[in-house]
mmCIF file of C-alpha atoms in Angstrom:
data_model
loop_
_atom_site.group_PDB
_atom_site.id
_atom_site.type_symbol
_atom_site.label_atom_id
_atom_site.label_comp_id
_atom_site.label_asym_id
_atom_site.label_seq_id
_atom_site.Cartn_x
_atom_site.Cartn_y
_atom_site.Cartn_z
ATOM 1 C CA UNK A 1 0.062 -0.026 -0.093
ATOM 2 C CA UNK A 2 1.381 3.459 -1.179
ATOM 3 C CA UNK A 3 2.052 5.689 1.961
ATOM 4 C CA UNK A 4 1.376 8.799 -0.382
ATOM 5 C CA UNK A 5 -2.156 7.569 -1.295
ATOM 6 C CA UNK A 6 -3.623 10.920 -1.183
ATOM 7 C CA UNK A 7 -0.933 12.569 -3.474
ATOM 8 C CA UNK A 8 -3.346 12.099 -6.767
ATOM 9 C CA UNK A 9 -6.315 13.423 -5.254
ATOM 10 C CA UNK A 10 -4.678 16.216 -3.988
ATOM 11 C CA UNK A 11 -3.673 17.104 -7.461
ATOM 12 C CA UNK A 12 -7.136 16.860 -8.443
ATOM 13 C CA UNK A 13 -8.418 19.116 -5.721
ATOM 14 C CA UNK A 14 -5.770 21.710 -6.584
ATOM 15 C CA UNK A 15 -6.602 21.629 -10.367
ATOM 16 C CA UNK A 16 -10.565 22.037 -9.095
ATOM 17 C CA UNK A 17 -10.545 24.627 -6.628
ATOM 18 C CA UNK A 18 -8.396 27.642 -7.852
ATOM 19 C CA UNK A 19 -9.823 29.611 -4.777
ATOM 20 C CA UNK A 20 -11.191 28.962 -1.439
ATOM 21 C CA UNK A 21 -15.322 29.199 -1.304
ATOM 22 C CA UNK A 22 -17.428 29.877 1.680
ATOM 23 C CA UNK A 23 -20.960 29.761 2.843
ATOM 24 C CA UNK A 24 -22.744 33.562 2.881
ATOM 25 C CA UNK A 25 -22.977 34.836 6.259
ATOM 26 C CA UNK A 26 -26.340 34.084 6.434
ATOM 27 C CA UNK A 27 -26.778 30.369 5.748
ATOM 28 C CA UNK A 28 -30.659 30.770 5.445
ATOM 29 C CA UNK A 29 -30.207 33.285 2.434
ATOM 30 C CA UNK A 30 -27.611 30.588 0.718
ATOM 31 C CA UNK A 31 -28.186 28.802 -2.415
ATOM 32 C CA UNK A 32 -31.175 26.257 -2.682
ATOM 33 C CA UNK A 33 -28.630 23.560 -3.877
ATOM 34 C CA UNK A 34 -27.559 20.816 -1.445
ATOM 35 C CA UNK A 35 -25.696 17.926 -1.864
ATOM 36 C CA UNK A 36 -26.343 14.377 -0.357
ATOM 37 C CA UNK A 37 -24.061 11.287 0.207
ATOM 38 C CA UNK A 38 -24.396 8.119 1.336
ATOM 39 C CA UNK A 39 -22.266 4.751 1.462
ATOM 40 C CA UNK A 40 -24.325 1.896 3.112
ATOM 41 C CA UNK A 41 -23.757 -1.212 4.672
ATOM 42 C CA UNK A 42 -23.088 -2.963 1.520
ATOM 43 C CA UNK A 43 -19.596 -1.366 1.197
ATOM 44 C CA UNK A 44 -19.508 -1.075 -2.493
ATOM 45 C CA UNK A 45 -19.101 2.598 -2.736
ATOM 46 C CA UNK A 46 -20.365 5.998 -2.310
ATOM 47 C CA UNK A 47 -23.462 7.826 -4.217
ATOM 48 C CA UNK A 48 -23.889 11.506 -4.209
ATOM 49 C CA UNK A 49 -26.659 14.038 -5.383
ATOM 50 C CA UNK A 50 -26.690 17.719 -6.352
ATOM 51 C CA UNK A 51 -30.432 18.537 -5.263
ATOM 52 C CA UNK A 52 -32.363 21.672 -5.778
ATOM 53 C CA UNK A 53 -34.996 22.610 -3.146
ATOM 54 C CA UNK A 54 -37.879 25.251 -3.858
ATOM 55 C CA UNK A 55 -39.385 25.946 -0.802
ATOM 56 C CA UNK A 56 -40.597 22.865 1.075
ATOM 57 C CA UNK A 57 -41.596 20.897 -2.147
ATOM 58 C CA UNK A 58 -39.828 17.410 -2.507
ATOM 59 C CA UNK A 59 -35.931 18.189 -3.710
ATOM 60 C CA UNK A 60 -35.235 17.874 -7.732
ATOM 61 C CA UNK A 61 -32.076 15.730 -8.548
ATOM 62 C CA UNK A 62 -30.011 17.967 -10.514
ATOM 63 C CA UNK A 63 -26.914 15.521 -11.242
ATOM 64 C CA UNK A 64 -25.596 12.476 -9.453
ATOM 65 C CA UNK A 65 -22.708 10.550 -9.129
ATOM 66 C CA UNK A 66 -21.206 7.272 -7.629
ATOM 67 C CA UNK A 67 -17.696 5.946 -7.461
ATOM 68 C CA UNK A 68 -16.879 2.313 -6.169
ATOM 69 C CA UNK A 69 -14.249 2.320 -3.338
ATOM 70 C CA UNK A 70 -10.770 1.352 -4.205
ATOM 71 C CA UNK A 71 -9.258 -1.828 -2.499
ATOM 72 C CA UNK A 72 -7.545 0.176 -0.008
ATOM 73 C CA UNK A 73 -10.529 1.951 1.481
ATOM 74 C CA UNK A 74 -12.931 -1.087 1.368
ATOM 75 C CA UNK A 75 -10.488 -3.260 2.843
ATOM 76 C CA UNK A 76 -10.208 -1.079 5.754
ATOM 77 C CA UNK A 77 -14.043 -0.408 6.201
ATOM 78 C CA UNK A 78 -14.904 -4.058 6.106
ATOM 79 C CA UNK A 79 -11.988 -4.574 8.587
ATOM 80 C CA UNK A 80 -13.546 -1.934 11.283
ATOM 81 C CA UNK A 81 -17.220 -2.901 10.723
ATOM 82 C CA UNK A 82 -16.495 -6.594 11.949
ATOM 83 C CA UNK A 83 -16.116 -7.056 15.622
ATOM 84 C CA UNK A 84 -12.092 -7.875 16.155
ATOM 85 C CA UNK A 85 -11.764 -7.618 12.406
ATOM 86 C CA UNK A 86 -8.711 -5.580 12.081
ATOM 87 C CA UNK A 87 -6.454 -8.156 13.641
ATOM 88 C CA UNK A 88 -5.926 -9.800 10.166
ATOM 89 C CA UNK A 89 -5.849 -6.204 8.074
ATOM 90 C CA UNK A 90 -3.170 -4.843 10.372
ATOM 91 C CA UNK A 91 -1.097 -8.139 9.749
ATOM 92 C CA UNK A 92 -1.634 -7.668 5.907
ATOM 93 C CA UNK A 93 -1.082 -3.961 5.171
ATOM 94 C CA UNK A 94 2.084 -1.934 4.718
ATOM 95 C CA UNK A 95 1.403 1.190 6.613
ATOM 96 C CA UNK A 96 2.451 0.054 10.188
ATOM 97 C CA UNK A 97 -1.097 0.174 11.984
ATOM 98 C CA UNK A 98 -0.383 -0.744 15.495
ATOM 99 C CA UNK A 99 -4.202 -0.774 16.804
ATOM 100 C CA UNK A 100 -7.933 -0.606 15.482
ATOM 101 C CA UNK A 101 -7.781 3.142 16.426
ATOM 102 C CA UNK A 102 -5.139 3.810 14.041
ATOM 103 C CA UNK A 103 -6.868 2.244 11.011
ATOM 104 C CA UNK A 104 -10.313 4.191 12.073
ATOM 105 C CA UNK A 105 -7.985 7.570 12.099
ATOM 106 C CA UNK A 106 -6.421 6.816 8.962
ATOM 107 C CA UNK A 107 -9.502 5.261 7.345
ATOM 108 C CA UNK A 108 -11.438 8.786 8.106
ATOM 109 C CA UNK A 109 -9.251 11.256 6.476
ATOM 110 C CA UNK A 110 -8.919 8.716 3.481
ATOM 111 C CA UNK A 111 -12.808 8.489 3.182
ATOM 112 C CA UNK A 112 -13.272 12.257 3.330
ATOM 113 C CA UNK A 113 -10.696 12.563 0.873
ATOM 114 C CA UNK A 114 -12.547 10.074 -1.393
ATOM 115 C CA UNK A 115 -15.776 11.905 -0.688
ATOM 116 C CA UNK A 116 -14.457 15.062 -1.663
ATOM 117 C CA UNK A 117 -13.269 13.427 -5.129
ATOM 118 C CA UNK A 118 -16.907 12.107 -5.991
ATOM 119 C CA UNK A 119 -18.481 15.834 -4.733
ATOM 120 C CA UNK A 120 -15.956 17.790 -7.274
ATOM 121 C CA UNK A 121 -16.390 15.079 -9.873
ATOM 122 C CA UNK A 122 -20.612 15.672 -9.459
ATOM 123 C CA UNK A 123 -19.957 19.380 -9.704
ATOM 124 C CA UNK A 124 -17.853 19.203 -12.544
ATOM 125 C CA UNK A 125 -20.501 16.922 -14.255
ATOM 126 C CA UNK A 126 -23.474 19.390 -13.337
ATOM 127 C CA UNK A 127 -21.211 22.479 -14.191
ATOM 128 C CA UNK A 128 -22.001 23.823 -11.019
ATOM 129 C CA UNK A 129 -19.329 25.671 -8.775
ATOM 130 C CA UNK A 130 -18.874 24.794 -5.606
ATOM 131 C CA UNK A 131 -19.691 28.305 -3.776
ATOM 132 C CA UNK A 132 -23.270 27.649 -5.342
ATOM 133 C CA UNK A 133 -23.745 25.022 -2.896
ATOM 134 C CA UNK A 134 -25.084 25.594 0.421
ATOM 135 C CA UNK A 135 -23.778 22.419 2.053
ATOM 136 C CA UNK A 136 -23.115 18.803 1.774
ATOM 137 C CA UNK A 137 -24.963 16.299 3.794
ATOM 138 C CA UNK A 138 -22.468 13.437 4.462
ATOM 139 C CA UNK A 139 -23.630 10.364 6.614
ATOM 140 C CA UNK A 140 -20.027 8.898 6.594
ATOM 141 C CA UNK A 141 -19.644 5.095 6.776
ATOM 142 C CA UNK A 142 -21.260 3.166 9.893
ATOM 143 C CA UNK A 143 -18.350 1.235 11.456
ATOM 144 C CA UNK A 144 -20.331 0.288 14.733
ATOM 145 C CA UNK A 145 -23.891 0.869 15.527
ATOM 146 C CA UNK A 146 -24.999 -0.133 19.293
ATOM 147 C CA UNK A 147 -27.939 1.231 20.059
ATOM 148 C CA UNK A 148 -27.989 -0.732 23.300
ATOM 149 C CA UNK A 149 -25.133 0.972 24.615
ATOM 150 C CA UNK A 150 -26.393 4.214 23.102
ATOM 151 C CA UNK A 151 -23.638 5.186 20.471
ATOM 152 C CA UNK A 152 -23.111 4.779 16.679
ATOM 153 C CA UNK A 153 -19.689 5.489 14.878
ATOM 154 C CA UNK A 154 -19.689 6.899 11.389
ATOM 155 C CA UNK A 155 -16.408 7.327 10.212
ATOM 156 C CA UNK A 156 -15.616 10.615 8.336
ATOM 157 C CA UNK A 157 -13.315 13.343 8.685
ATOM 158 C CA UNK A 158 -15.913 16.516 8.015
ATOM 159 C CA UNK A 159 -12.955 18.794 8.374
ATOM 160 C CA UNK A 160 -10.971 17.535 5.361
ATOM 161 C CA UNK A 161 -14.247 17.088 3.050
ATOM 162 C CA UNK A 162 -14.934 20.882 3.823
ATOM 163 C CA UNK A 163 -11.825 21.884 2.951
ATOM 164 C CA UNK A 164 -11.274 20.020 0.136
ATOM 165 C CA UNK A 165 -14.425 20.892 -1.490
ATOM 166 C CA UNK A 166 -14.814 24.624 -0.009
ATOM 167 C CA UNK A 167 -18.633 23.986 0.897
ATOM 168 C CA UNK A 168 -20.002 23.401 4.715
ATOM 169 C CA UNK A 169 -20.552 19.866 5.824
ATOM 170 C CA UNK A 170 -23.279 18.690 7.980
ATOM 171 C CA UNK A 171 -22.444 15.231 9.392
ATOM 172 C CA UNK A 172 -22.623 12.782 12.283
ATOM 173 C CA UNK A 173 -26.678 12.730 12.083
ATOM 174 C CA UNK A 174 -27.250 9.779 14.338
ATOM 175 C CA UNK A 175 -25.706 10.852 17.581
ATOM 176 C CA UNK A 176 -28.116 13.672 18.811
ATOM 177 C CA UNK A 177 -31.089 11.453 18.221
ATOM 178 C CA UNK A 178 -29.688 8.895 20.437
ATOM 179 C CA UNK A 179 -28.831 11.838 23.025
ATOM 180 C CA UNK A 180 -32.317 12.091 23.617
ATOM 181 C CA UNK A 181 -32.789 8.522 24.053
ATOM 182 C CA UNK A 182 -33.283 7.380 20.342
ATOM 183 C CA UNK A 183 -31.370 4.554 18.599
ATOM 184 C CA UNK A 184 -30.329 6.818 15.895
ATOM 185 C CA UNK A 185 -31.962 4.814 13.062
ATOM 186 C CA UNK A 186 -33.578 4.868 10.581
ATOM 187 C CA UNK A 187 -33.279 8.472 9.576
ATOM 188 C CA UNK A 188 -34.992 8.445 6.127
ATOM 189 C CA UNK A 189 -38.879 8.242 7.068
ATOM 190 C CA UNK A 190 -38.969 11.930 7.573
ATOM 191 C CA UNK A 191 -37.488 12.310 4.169
ATOM 192 C CA UNK A 192 -39.782 9.755 2.704
ATOM 193 C CA UNK A 193 -43.173 11.635 4.132
ATOM 194 C CA UNK A 194 -41.644 14.769 2.638
ATOM 195 C CA UNK A 195 -40.921 12.928 -0.421
ATOM 196 C CA UNK A 196 -44.107 10.542 -0.889
ATOM 197 C CA UNK A 197 -46.275 11.366 1.758
ATOM 198 C CA UNK A 198 -48.735 13.397 -0.408
ATOM 199 C CA UNK A 199 -49.935 10.710 -2.843
ATOM 200 C CA UNK A 200 -52.426 8.944 -0.482
ATOM 201 C CA UNK A 201 -52.012 5.770 -2.508
ATOM 202 C CA UNK A 202 -48.382 4.953 -1.527
ATOM 203 C CA UNK A 203 -48.717 3.324 2.268
ATOM 204 C CA UNK A 204 -45.051 2.605 2.762
ATOM 205 C CA UNK A 205 -41.411 2.766 1.530
ATOM 206 C CA UNK A 206 -39.062 -0.126 1.808
ATOM 207 C CA UNK A 207 -35.365 0.912 1.693
ATOM 208 C CA UNK A 208 -33.190 -2.570 0.519
ATOM 209 C CA UNK A 209 -29.641 -1.140 1.388
ATOM 210 C CA UNK A 210 -27.181 -3.767 3.084
ATOM 211 C CA UNK A 211 -30.091 -3.673 5.980
ATOM 212 C CA UNK A 212 -33.646 -3.133 5.009
ATOM 213 C CA UNK A 213 -35.658 -0.637 6.911
ATOM 214 C CA UNK A 214 -39.579 0.469 6.230
ATOM 215 C CA UNK A 215 -41.384 3.658 6.513
ATOM 216 C CA UNK A 216 -45.378 3.537 7.158
ATOM 217 C CA UNK A 217 -46.476 7.029 5.414
ATOM 218 C CA UNK A 218 -48.929 8.987 7.487
ATOM 219 C CA UNK A 219 -49.130 6.491 10.119
ATOM 220 C CA UNK A 220 -51.283 8.523 12.516
ATOM 221 C CA UNK A 221 -53.298 10.446 10.590
ATOM 222 C CA UNK A 222 -51.622 13.882 11.557
ATOM 223 C CA UNK A 223 -48.401 13.435 9.076
ATOM 224 C CA UNK A 224 -46.039 11.430 11.278
ATOM 225 C CA UNK A 225 -44.600 8.273 9.691
ATOM 226 C CA UNK A 226 -43.595 5.298 11.322
ATOM 227 C CA UNK A 227 -40.276 3.062 10.564
ATOM 228 C CA UNK A 228 -37.799 0.865 11.666
ATOM 229 C CA UNK A 229 -35.346 -1.693 10.439
ATOM 230 C CA UNK A 230 -36.903 -5.151 9.302
ATOM 231 C CA UNK A 231 -33.642 -6.858 9.176
ATOM 232 C CA UNK A 232 -30.739 -7.922 6.396
ATOM 233 C CA UNK A 233 -31.169 -6.734 2.878
ATOM 234 C CA UNK A 234 -28.374 -7.102 0.222
ATOM 235 C CA UNK A 235 -25.967 -7.770 3.070
ATOM 236 C CA UNK A 236 -25.540 -11.290 3.244
ATOM 237 C CA UNK A 237 -26.513 -11.745 -0.157
ATOM 238 C CA UNK A 238 -23.649 -9.426 -1.398
ATOM 239 C CA UNK A 239 -21.209 -11.130 0.921
ATOM 240 C CA UNK A 240 -22.490 -14.821 -0.302
ATOM 241 C CA UNK A 241 -21.830 -14.029 -4.093
ATOM 242 C CA UNK A 242 -18.672 -12.201 -3.491
ATOM 243 C CA UNK A 243 -17.330 -15.547 -1.389
ATOM 244 C CA UNK A 244 -18.291 -18.071 -4.358
ATOM 245 C CA UNK A 245 -18.069 -15.809 -7.603
ATOM 246 C CA UNK A 246 -16.124 -12.643 -6.889
ATOM 247 C CA UNK A 247 -18.540 -10.459 -7.928
ATOM 248 C CA UNK A 248 -19.615 -7.340 -5.517
ATOM 249 C CA UNK A 249 -23.470 -8.490 -5.980
ATOM 250 C CA UNK A 250 -25.749 -10.883 -7.541
ATOM 251 C CA UNK A 251 -27.255 -8.859 -10.627
ATOM 252 C CA UNK A 252 -30.837 -9.214 -11.198
ATOM 253 C CA UNK A 253 -30.787 -11.875 -8.683
ATOM 254 C CA UNK A 254 -29.526 -14.254 -11.112
ATOM 255 C CA UNK A 255 -27.723 -16.774 -8.639
ATOM 256 C CA UNK A 256 -30.851 -16.840 -6.334
ATOM 257 C CA UNK A 257 -33.070 -17.501 -8.977
ATOM 258 C CA UNK A 258 -30.985 -20.382 -10.071
ATOM 259 C CA UNK A 259 -31.251 -22.118 -6.638
ATOM 260 C CA UNK A 260 -34.162 -23.416 -4.340
ATOM 261 C CA UNK A 261 -34.759 -22.150 -1.265
ATOM 262 C CA UNK A 262 -33.642 -24.417 1.910
ATOM 263 C CA UNK A 263 -36.380 -24.398 3.984
ATOM 264 C CA UNK A 264 -34.517 -25.625 7.343
ATOM 265 C CA UNK A 265 -31.967 -23.135 6.791
ATOM 266 C CA UNK A 266 -34.578 -20.591 6.542
ATOM 267 C CA UNK A 267 -36.092 -21.504 9.484
ATOM 268 C CA UNK A 268 -32.671 -21.330 11.412
ATOM 269 C CA UNK A 269 -32.058 -17.468 9.993
ATOM 270 C CA UNK A 270 -35.331 -16.522 10.755
ATOM 271 C CA UNK A 271 -34.837 -17.497 14.438
ATOM 272 C CA UNK A 272 -32.485 -14.739 14.705
ATOM 273 C CA UNK A 273 -33.577 -12.796 17.948
ATOM 274 C CA UNK A 274 -33.698 -9.442 16.031
ATOM 275 C CA UNK A 275 -36.884 -10.547 14.253
ATOM 276 C CA UNK A 276 -38.921 -10.837 17.298
ATOM 277 C CA UNK A 277 -37.811 -7.234 18.521
ATOM 278 C CA UNK A 278 -41.036 -4.708 18.245
ATOM 279 C CA UNK A 279 -40.205 -1.074 17.102
ATOM 280 C CA UNK A 280 -38.376 1.173 17.186
ATOM 281 C CA UNK A 281 -35.392 -1.137 16.480
ATOM 282 C CA UNK A 282 -32.327 -1.019 14.317
ATOM 283 C CA UNK A 283 -29.415 -3.383 13.263
ATOM 284 C CA UNK A 284 -26.410 -3.478 11.054
ATOM 285 C CA UNK A 285 -23.431 -5.675 10.400
ATOM 286 C CA UNK A 286 -22.722 -5.998 14.078
ATOM 287 C CA UNK A 287 -25.609 -8.711 14.108
ATOM 288 C CA UNK A 288 -26.020 -10.243 10.509
ATOM 289 C CA UNK A 289 -22.700 -10.880 8.784
ATOM 290 C CA UNK A 290 -20.953 -14.115 7.165
ATOM 291 C CA UNK A 291 -19.646 -15.585 10.447
ATOM 292 C CA UNK A 292 -23.218 -15.760 11.688
ATOM 293 C CA UNK A 293 -24.340 -17.184 8.517
ATOM 294 C CA UNK A 294 -21.703 -19.835 8.539
ATOM 295 C CA UNK A 295 -22.853 -20.950 12.273
ATOM 296 C CA UNK A 296 -26.334 -21.305 11.006
ATOM 297 C CA UNK A 297 -24.953 -23.606 7.878
ATOM 298 C CA UNK A 298 -22.821 -25.554 10.663
ATOM 299 C CA UNK A 299 -26.095 -25.926 12.378
ATOM 300 C CA UNK A 300 -28.011 -27.161 9.415
ATOM 301 C CA UNK A 301 -25.454 -29.651 8.599
ATOM 302 C CA UNK A 302 -25.281 -31.016 12.122
ATOM 303 C CA UNK A 303 -29.140 -30.932 12.438
ATOM 304 C CA UNK A 304 -29.910 -32.149 9.011
ATOM 305 C CA UNK A 305 -26.439 -34.199 7.464
ATOM 306 C CA UNK A 306 -28.453 -35.811 4.789
ATOM 307 C CA UNK A 307 -29.353 -32.192 3.039
ATOM 308 C CA UNK A 308 -26.932 -31.397 -0.030
ATOM 309 C CA UNK A 309 -27.164 -28.118 -1.255
ATOM 310 C CA UNK A 310 -25.195 -25.263 -3.569
ATOM 311 C CA UNK A 311 -24.017 -22.108 -2.831
ATOM 312 C CA UNK A 312 -27.046 -21.040 -5.612
ATOM 313 C CA UNK A 313 -29.553 -22.661 -2.637
ATOM 314 C CA UNK A 314 -28.151 -20.649 -0.127
ATOM 315 C CA UNK A 315 -28.271 -17.167 -2.253
ATOM 316 C CA UNK A 316 -31.878 -18.300 -2.790
ATOM 317 C CA UNK A 317 -32.371 -18.694 0.819
ATOM 318 C CA UNK A 318 -30.897 -15.689 1.587
ATOM 319 C CA UNK A 319 -33.135 -13.590 -0.799
ATOM 320 C CA UNK A 320 -36.300 -15.546 0.611
ATOM 321 C CA UNK A 321 -34.758 -14.283 4.363
ATOM 322 C CA UNK A 322 -34.975 -10.783 2.900
ATOM 323 C CA UNK A 323 -38.094 -11.054 1.423
ATOM 324 C CA UNK A 324 -39.921 -12.960 4.089
ATOM 325 C CA UNK A 325 -38.768 -10.900 7.020
ATOM 326 C CA UNK A 326 -39.623 -7.182 5.285
ATOM 327 C CA UNK A 327 -43.062 -8.820 4.304
ATOM 328 C CA UNK A 328 -43.966 -9.975 7.760
ATOM 329 C CA UNK A 329 -43.410 -6.298 9.148
ATOM 330 C CA UNK A 330 -45.130 -4.681 6.434
ATOM 331 C CA UNK A 331 -48.101 -6.827 6.511
ATOM 332 C CA UNK A 332 -48.866 -5.890 10.167
ATOM 333 C CA UNK A 333 -49.298 -2.359 9.267
ATOM 334 C CA UNK A 334 -50.550 -2.032 5.762
ATOM 335 C CA UNK A 335 -53.169 -4.277 3.926
ATOM 336 C CA UNK A 336 -53.556 -2.442 0.745
ATOM 337 C CA UNK A 337 -52.482 0.346 -1.582
ATOM 338 C CA UNK A 338 -48.739 0.836 -3.230
ATOM 339 C CA UNK A 339 -45.323 -0.111 -1.683
ATOM 340 C CA UNK A 340 -42.290 1.895 -2.876
ATOM 341 C CA UNK A 341 -39.025 -0.029 -3.045
ATOM 342 C CA UNK A 342 -35.912 1.857 -3.255
ATOM 343 C CA UNK A 343 -32.093 1.019 -2.591
ATOM 344 C CA UNK A 344 -29.999 -1.432 -4.270
ATOM 345 C CA UNK A 345 -32.308 -4.200 -3.776
ATOM 346 C CA UNK A 346 -35.139 -2.464 -6.069
ATOM 347 C CA UNK A 347 -33.089 -3.503 -8.857
ATOM 348 C CA UNK A 348 -32.988 -7.092 -7.850
ATOM 349 C CA UNK A 349 -35.692 -8.546 -10.045
ATOM 350 C CA UNK A 350 -35.782 -11.907 -8.352
ATOM 351 C CA UNK A 351 -36.020 -10.089 -4.730
ATOM 352 C CA UNK A 352 -38.657 -7.904 -6.409
ATOM 353 C CA UNK A 353 -40.738 -11.094 -7.638
ATOM 354 C CA UNK A 354 -40.764 -12.536 -4.310
ATOM 355 C CA UNK A 355 -41.810 -9.478 -2.333
ATOM 356 C CA UNK A 356 -44.897 -9.253 -4.779
ATOM 357 C CA UNK A 357 -45.463 -12.742 -4.075
ATOM 358 C CA UNK A 358 -45.479 -12.338 -0.276
ATOM 359 C CA UNK A 359 -47.468 -9.207 -0.532
ATOM 360 C CA UNK A 360 -49.941 -10.047 -3.287
ATOM 361 C CA UNK A 361 -52.325 -7.404 -1.567
ATOM 362 C CA UNK A 362 -50.041 -4.422 -2.322
ATOM 363 C CA UNK A 363 -48.786 -3.045 -5.535
ATOM 364 C CA UNK A 364 -44.924 -3.395 -5.121
ATOM 365 C CA UNK A 365 -43.331 -1.068 -7.386
ATOM 366 C CA UNK A 366 -39.443 0.434 -7.945
ATOM 367 C CA UNK A 367 -39.316 4.229 -7.197
ATOM 368 C CA UNK A 368 -38.465 4.754 -10.737
ATOM 369 C CA UNK A 369 -42.114 4.637 -11.336
ATOM 370 C CA UNK A 370 -42.155 7.922 -9.479
ATOM 371 C CA UNK A 371 -39.419 9.604 -11.263
ATOM 372 C CA UNK A 372 -36.314 8.717 -8.706
ATOM 373 C CA UNK A 373 -33.707 5.955 -9.295
ATOM 374 C CA UNK A 374 -33.579 3.412 -6.389
ATOM 375 C CA UNK A 375 -29.883 4.365 -5.570
ATOM 376 C CA UNK A 376 -30.621 7.965 -5.229
ATOM 377 C CA UNK A 377 -33.206 8.066 -2.588
ATOM 378 C CA UNK A 378 -30.771 7.785 0.515
ATOM 379 C CA UNK A 379 -28.286 10.626 -1.039
ATOM 380 C CA UNK A 380 -31.478 12.805 -1.479
ATOM 381 C CA UNK A 381 -32.544 11.893 2.237
ATOM 382 C CA UNK A 382 -29.197 13.577 3.287
ATOM 383 C CA UNK A 383 -29.354 16.382 1.240
ATOM 384 C CA UNK A 384 -32.780 17.127 2.961
ATOM 385 C CA UNK A 385 -31.433 16.149 6.305
ATOM 386 C CA UNK A 386 -28.490 18.967 5.731
ATOM 387 C CA UNK A 387 -31.050 21.360 4.680
ATOM 388 C CA UNK A 388 -32.975 20.714 7.649
ATOM 389 C CA UNK A 389 -29.914 21.205 10.182
ATOM 390 C CA UNK A 390 -29.001 24.613 8.497
ATOM 391 C CA UNK A 391 -32.460 25.935 8.583
ATOM 392 C CA UNK A 392 -32.649 24.705 11.913
ATOM 393 C CA UNK A 393 -35.418 22.308 11.637
ATOM 394 C CA UNK A 394 -35.835 18.652 13.515
ATOM 395 C CA UNK A 395 -34.793 15.748 11.588
ATOM 396 C CA UNK A 396 -35.906 12.720 13.496
ATOM 397 C CA UNK A 397 -39.095 11.078 14.234
ATOM 398 C CA UNK A 398 -39.327 10.136 17.638
ATOM 399 C CA UNK A 399 -41.893 7.481 17.132
ATOM 400 C CA UNK A 400 -39.321 5.898 14.650
ATOM 401 C CA UNK A 401 -36.319 5.812 16.460
ATOM 402 C CA UNK A 402 -37.612 5.836 20.249
ATOM 403 C CA UNK A 403 -36.305 9.325 20.816
ATOM 404 C CA UNK A 404 -37.720 11.246 23.736
ATOM 405 C CA UNK A 405 -38.168 14.448 21.504
ATOM 406 C CA UNK A 406 -37.581 15.700 18.010
ATOM 407 C CA UNK A 407 -34.279 17.143 17.277
ATOM 408 C CA UNK A 408 -31.871 19.074 14.794
ATOM 409 C CA UNK A 409 -29.758 16.371 13.351
ATOM 410 C CA UNK A 410 -26.154 16.830 12.579
ATOM 411 C CA UNK A 411 -22.962 18.962 13.393
ATOM 412 C CA UNK A 412 -21.792 21.528 10.635
ATOM 413 C CA UNK A 413 -17.889 22.168 9.675
ATOM 414 C CA UNK A 414 -18.295 25.352 7.883
#
């Protein structure tokens, strides 16, 4: 690994930033442009969207841009997101790391430099100057989410991102909610309500990232949504297909479609305690990871030594786990209407078919049918949350996170 890994990025920043820019003295009078950024539990890369806001209407996407993580960053993030996962990573790298904190500190700067590259390329694509953007909403990479201990760590150095782009950065969205008793997740239901809540036919939104979360729109009749994590979505499917084929994800669910669901394995997986929890609830890689899947496979082999199955059968079972767990929770709250699906999982045609099968009473559609690409929704949400922060408006929904009150989310690095 090259110790001068930032050299090429620094050249890019110097070329594209000829002079410093800053927010207007009055941020409330600033441009209607906001950037939202997201890298989720799938750890495949970073998405960014440039949004324009008109009063309190849903934002309009001006441009979007995505970049995959390079191997150096992805390996570090994978190590940090796995409990005690840095031990082997430290042995293999060439930078002389001595502890998990070394890796965390280095990766937070690397991640911020990478995020800045994404932003600058996005602005170049849109032909928009950085001084026209009010703020960047950057969630950072969740490397540890422990609501039971009231903390969540999002890896990002916002100082570097602000300096490299010349744009104010709003980050660290989760912890203010946790400070008032919430779980800090999910954070997108308020945006889902703002984005889709005006259409009475849309009853819920299902986001299928690494983890699946649901928003039930206008749950109590006064415009307040309800939402929670339903369990794993793409996280295990991506990890399994990578192990067996080297691909980063199961395109169109082809591997899963070619297999057969292993019913005893599905039963074991659905036995995870998280699925029995009542909302508010949130989860992540701490609970759903390959080591857990391997444990369940070992138990399956012990209990059913006669079973013969293929990697494709396991993939089919993982897809069914996502479909069944999400569908069960959705069916508890809505019995008719439209379910909008977003996130990377919305592009998995096999998974969408399985959801429609389990939710035959609903019209299960991809968010593209509402004019928004599924991969852009979360980025738009963090542009919206950044704007909420700059305007001094609350961003959490206490009924969703379990917080004692609604609060302004995020910290600003001007």
